XYZ file of C-alpha atoms in Angstrom:
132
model
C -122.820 95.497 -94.811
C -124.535 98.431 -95.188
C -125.828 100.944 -93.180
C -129.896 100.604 -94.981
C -129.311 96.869 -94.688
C -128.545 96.836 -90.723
C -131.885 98.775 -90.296
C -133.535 96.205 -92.950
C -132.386 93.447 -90.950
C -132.927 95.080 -87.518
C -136.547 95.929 -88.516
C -137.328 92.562 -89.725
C -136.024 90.511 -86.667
C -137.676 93.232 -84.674
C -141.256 92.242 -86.907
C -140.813 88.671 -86.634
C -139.818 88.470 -82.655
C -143.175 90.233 -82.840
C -145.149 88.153 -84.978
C -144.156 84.884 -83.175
C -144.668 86.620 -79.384
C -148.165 87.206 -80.562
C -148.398 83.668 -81.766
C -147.146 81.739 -79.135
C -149.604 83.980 -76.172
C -152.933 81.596 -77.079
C -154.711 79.993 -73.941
C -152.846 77.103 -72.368
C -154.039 73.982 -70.590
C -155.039 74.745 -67.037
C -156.973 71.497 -65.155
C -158.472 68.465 -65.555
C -161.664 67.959 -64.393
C -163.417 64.633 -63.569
C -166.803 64.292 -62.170
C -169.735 61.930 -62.033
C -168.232 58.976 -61.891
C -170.937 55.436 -62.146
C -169.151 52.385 -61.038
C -171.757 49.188 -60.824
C -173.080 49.359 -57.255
C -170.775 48.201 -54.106
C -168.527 46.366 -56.668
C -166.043 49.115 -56.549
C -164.206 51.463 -59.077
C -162.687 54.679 -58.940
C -161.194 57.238 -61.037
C -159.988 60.845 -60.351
C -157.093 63.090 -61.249
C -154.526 61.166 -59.238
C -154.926 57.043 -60.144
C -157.867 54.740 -61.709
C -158.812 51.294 -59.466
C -161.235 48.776 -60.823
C -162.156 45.935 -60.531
C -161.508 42.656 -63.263
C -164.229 42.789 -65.817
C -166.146 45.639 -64.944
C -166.681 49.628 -66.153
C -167.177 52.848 -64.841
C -168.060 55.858 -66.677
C -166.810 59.406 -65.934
C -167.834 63.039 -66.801
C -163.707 64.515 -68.093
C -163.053 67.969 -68.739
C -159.805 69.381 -70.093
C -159.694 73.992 -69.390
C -157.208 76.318 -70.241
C -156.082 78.929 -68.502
C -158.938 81.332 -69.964
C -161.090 79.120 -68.526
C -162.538 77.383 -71.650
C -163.179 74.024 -72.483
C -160.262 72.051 -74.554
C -160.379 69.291 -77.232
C -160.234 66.233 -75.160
C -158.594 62.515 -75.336
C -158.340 60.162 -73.302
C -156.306 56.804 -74.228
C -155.164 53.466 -71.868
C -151.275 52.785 -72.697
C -152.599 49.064 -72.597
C -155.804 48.506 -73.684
C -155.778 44.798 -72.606
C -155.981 45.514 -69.340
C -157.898 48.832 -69.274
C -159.652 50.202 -72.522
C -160.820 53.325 -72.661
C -163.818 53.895 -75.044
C -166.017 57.819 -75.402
C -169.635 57.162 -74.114
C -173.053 58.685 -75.560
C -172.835 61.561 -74.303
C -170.139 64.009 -75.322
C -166.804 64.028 -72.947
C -167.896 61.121 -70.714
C -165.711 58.206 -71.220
C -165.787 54.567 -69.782
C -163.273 52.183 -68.572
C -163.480 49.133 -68.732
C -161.063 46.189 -66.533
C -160.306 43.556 -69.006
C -157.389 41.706 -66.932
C -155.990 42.272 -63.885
C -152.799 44.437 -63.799
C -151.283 47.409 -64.201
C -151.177 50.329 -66.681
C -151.617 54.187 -67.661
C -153.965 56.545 -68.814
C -153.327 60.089 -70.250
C -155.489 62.921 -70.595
C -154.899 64.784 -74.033
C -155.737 68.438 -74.438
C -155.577 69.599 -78.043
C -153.406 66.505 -78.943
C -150.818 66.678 -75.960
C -150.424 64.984 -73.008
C -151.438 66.869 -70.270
C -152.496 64.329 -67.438
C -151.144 60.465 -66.761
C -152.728 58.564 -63.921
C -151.736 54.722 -62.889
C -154.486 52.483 -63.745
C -155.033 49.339 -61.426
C -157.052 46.289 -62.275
C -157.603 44.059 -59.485
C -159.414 40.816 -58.834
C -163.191 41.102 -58.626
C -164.111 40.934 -54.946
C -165.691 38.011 -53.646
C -169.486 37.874 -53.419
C -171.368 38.007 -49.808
């Protein structure tokens, strides 16, 4: 191989090491965020960053953020792995989602920022607690 060629070659790996460093530095996810949570009254419910408890056929709602490390807000989904026991459905308002306990049991939610995975949390339906 030449000598011109080498610097041809050298220059363009060079260029493209460049091109795809430059590339690949966008903001990545940072946090999830999860706020305002409305269960129905002294019924129970709860959902933060670490699990989701509720109880057999009833919602909450929830206020969910997804932020990247520049500290900007992130295309957001949010998704039950079994809908038959929790679904997961976007509210009125933009990024609050409800949950809703269909059967009692157990299951997973994940957060999605910009399509990907970024958050799973076990999901617990229980029985609905006896009246007073």
């Amino acid at each position: 191989m030449s000598r011109s060629m080498k610097n041809v070659l050298g220059t363009a790996v060079v260029l493209a090491s460049l091109v795809f460093g430059v590339a690949a530095c966008g903001p990545e996810y940072d946090r999830t965020e999860i706020s305002a949570v409305k269960g129905q009254g002294t019924l129970g419910g709860t959902v933060n960053t670490q699990r989701l408890d509720l109880p057999h056929g009833l919602a909450i709602t929830a206020h969910i953020a997804v932020w990247n490390d520049d500290n900007e807000q992130m295309p957001l989904g949010v998704r039950s792995k079994d809908p038959s026991i929790v679904e997961v459905n976007r509210a009125v308002n933009d990024r609050n989602y409800t949950f809703i306990g269909w059967q009692q049991g157990r299951t997973e939610i994940e957060f999605l920022a910009d399509g990907n995975v970024v958050l799973t949390i076990p999901a617990t339906v229980t029985a609905q607690p006896e009246l007073p």
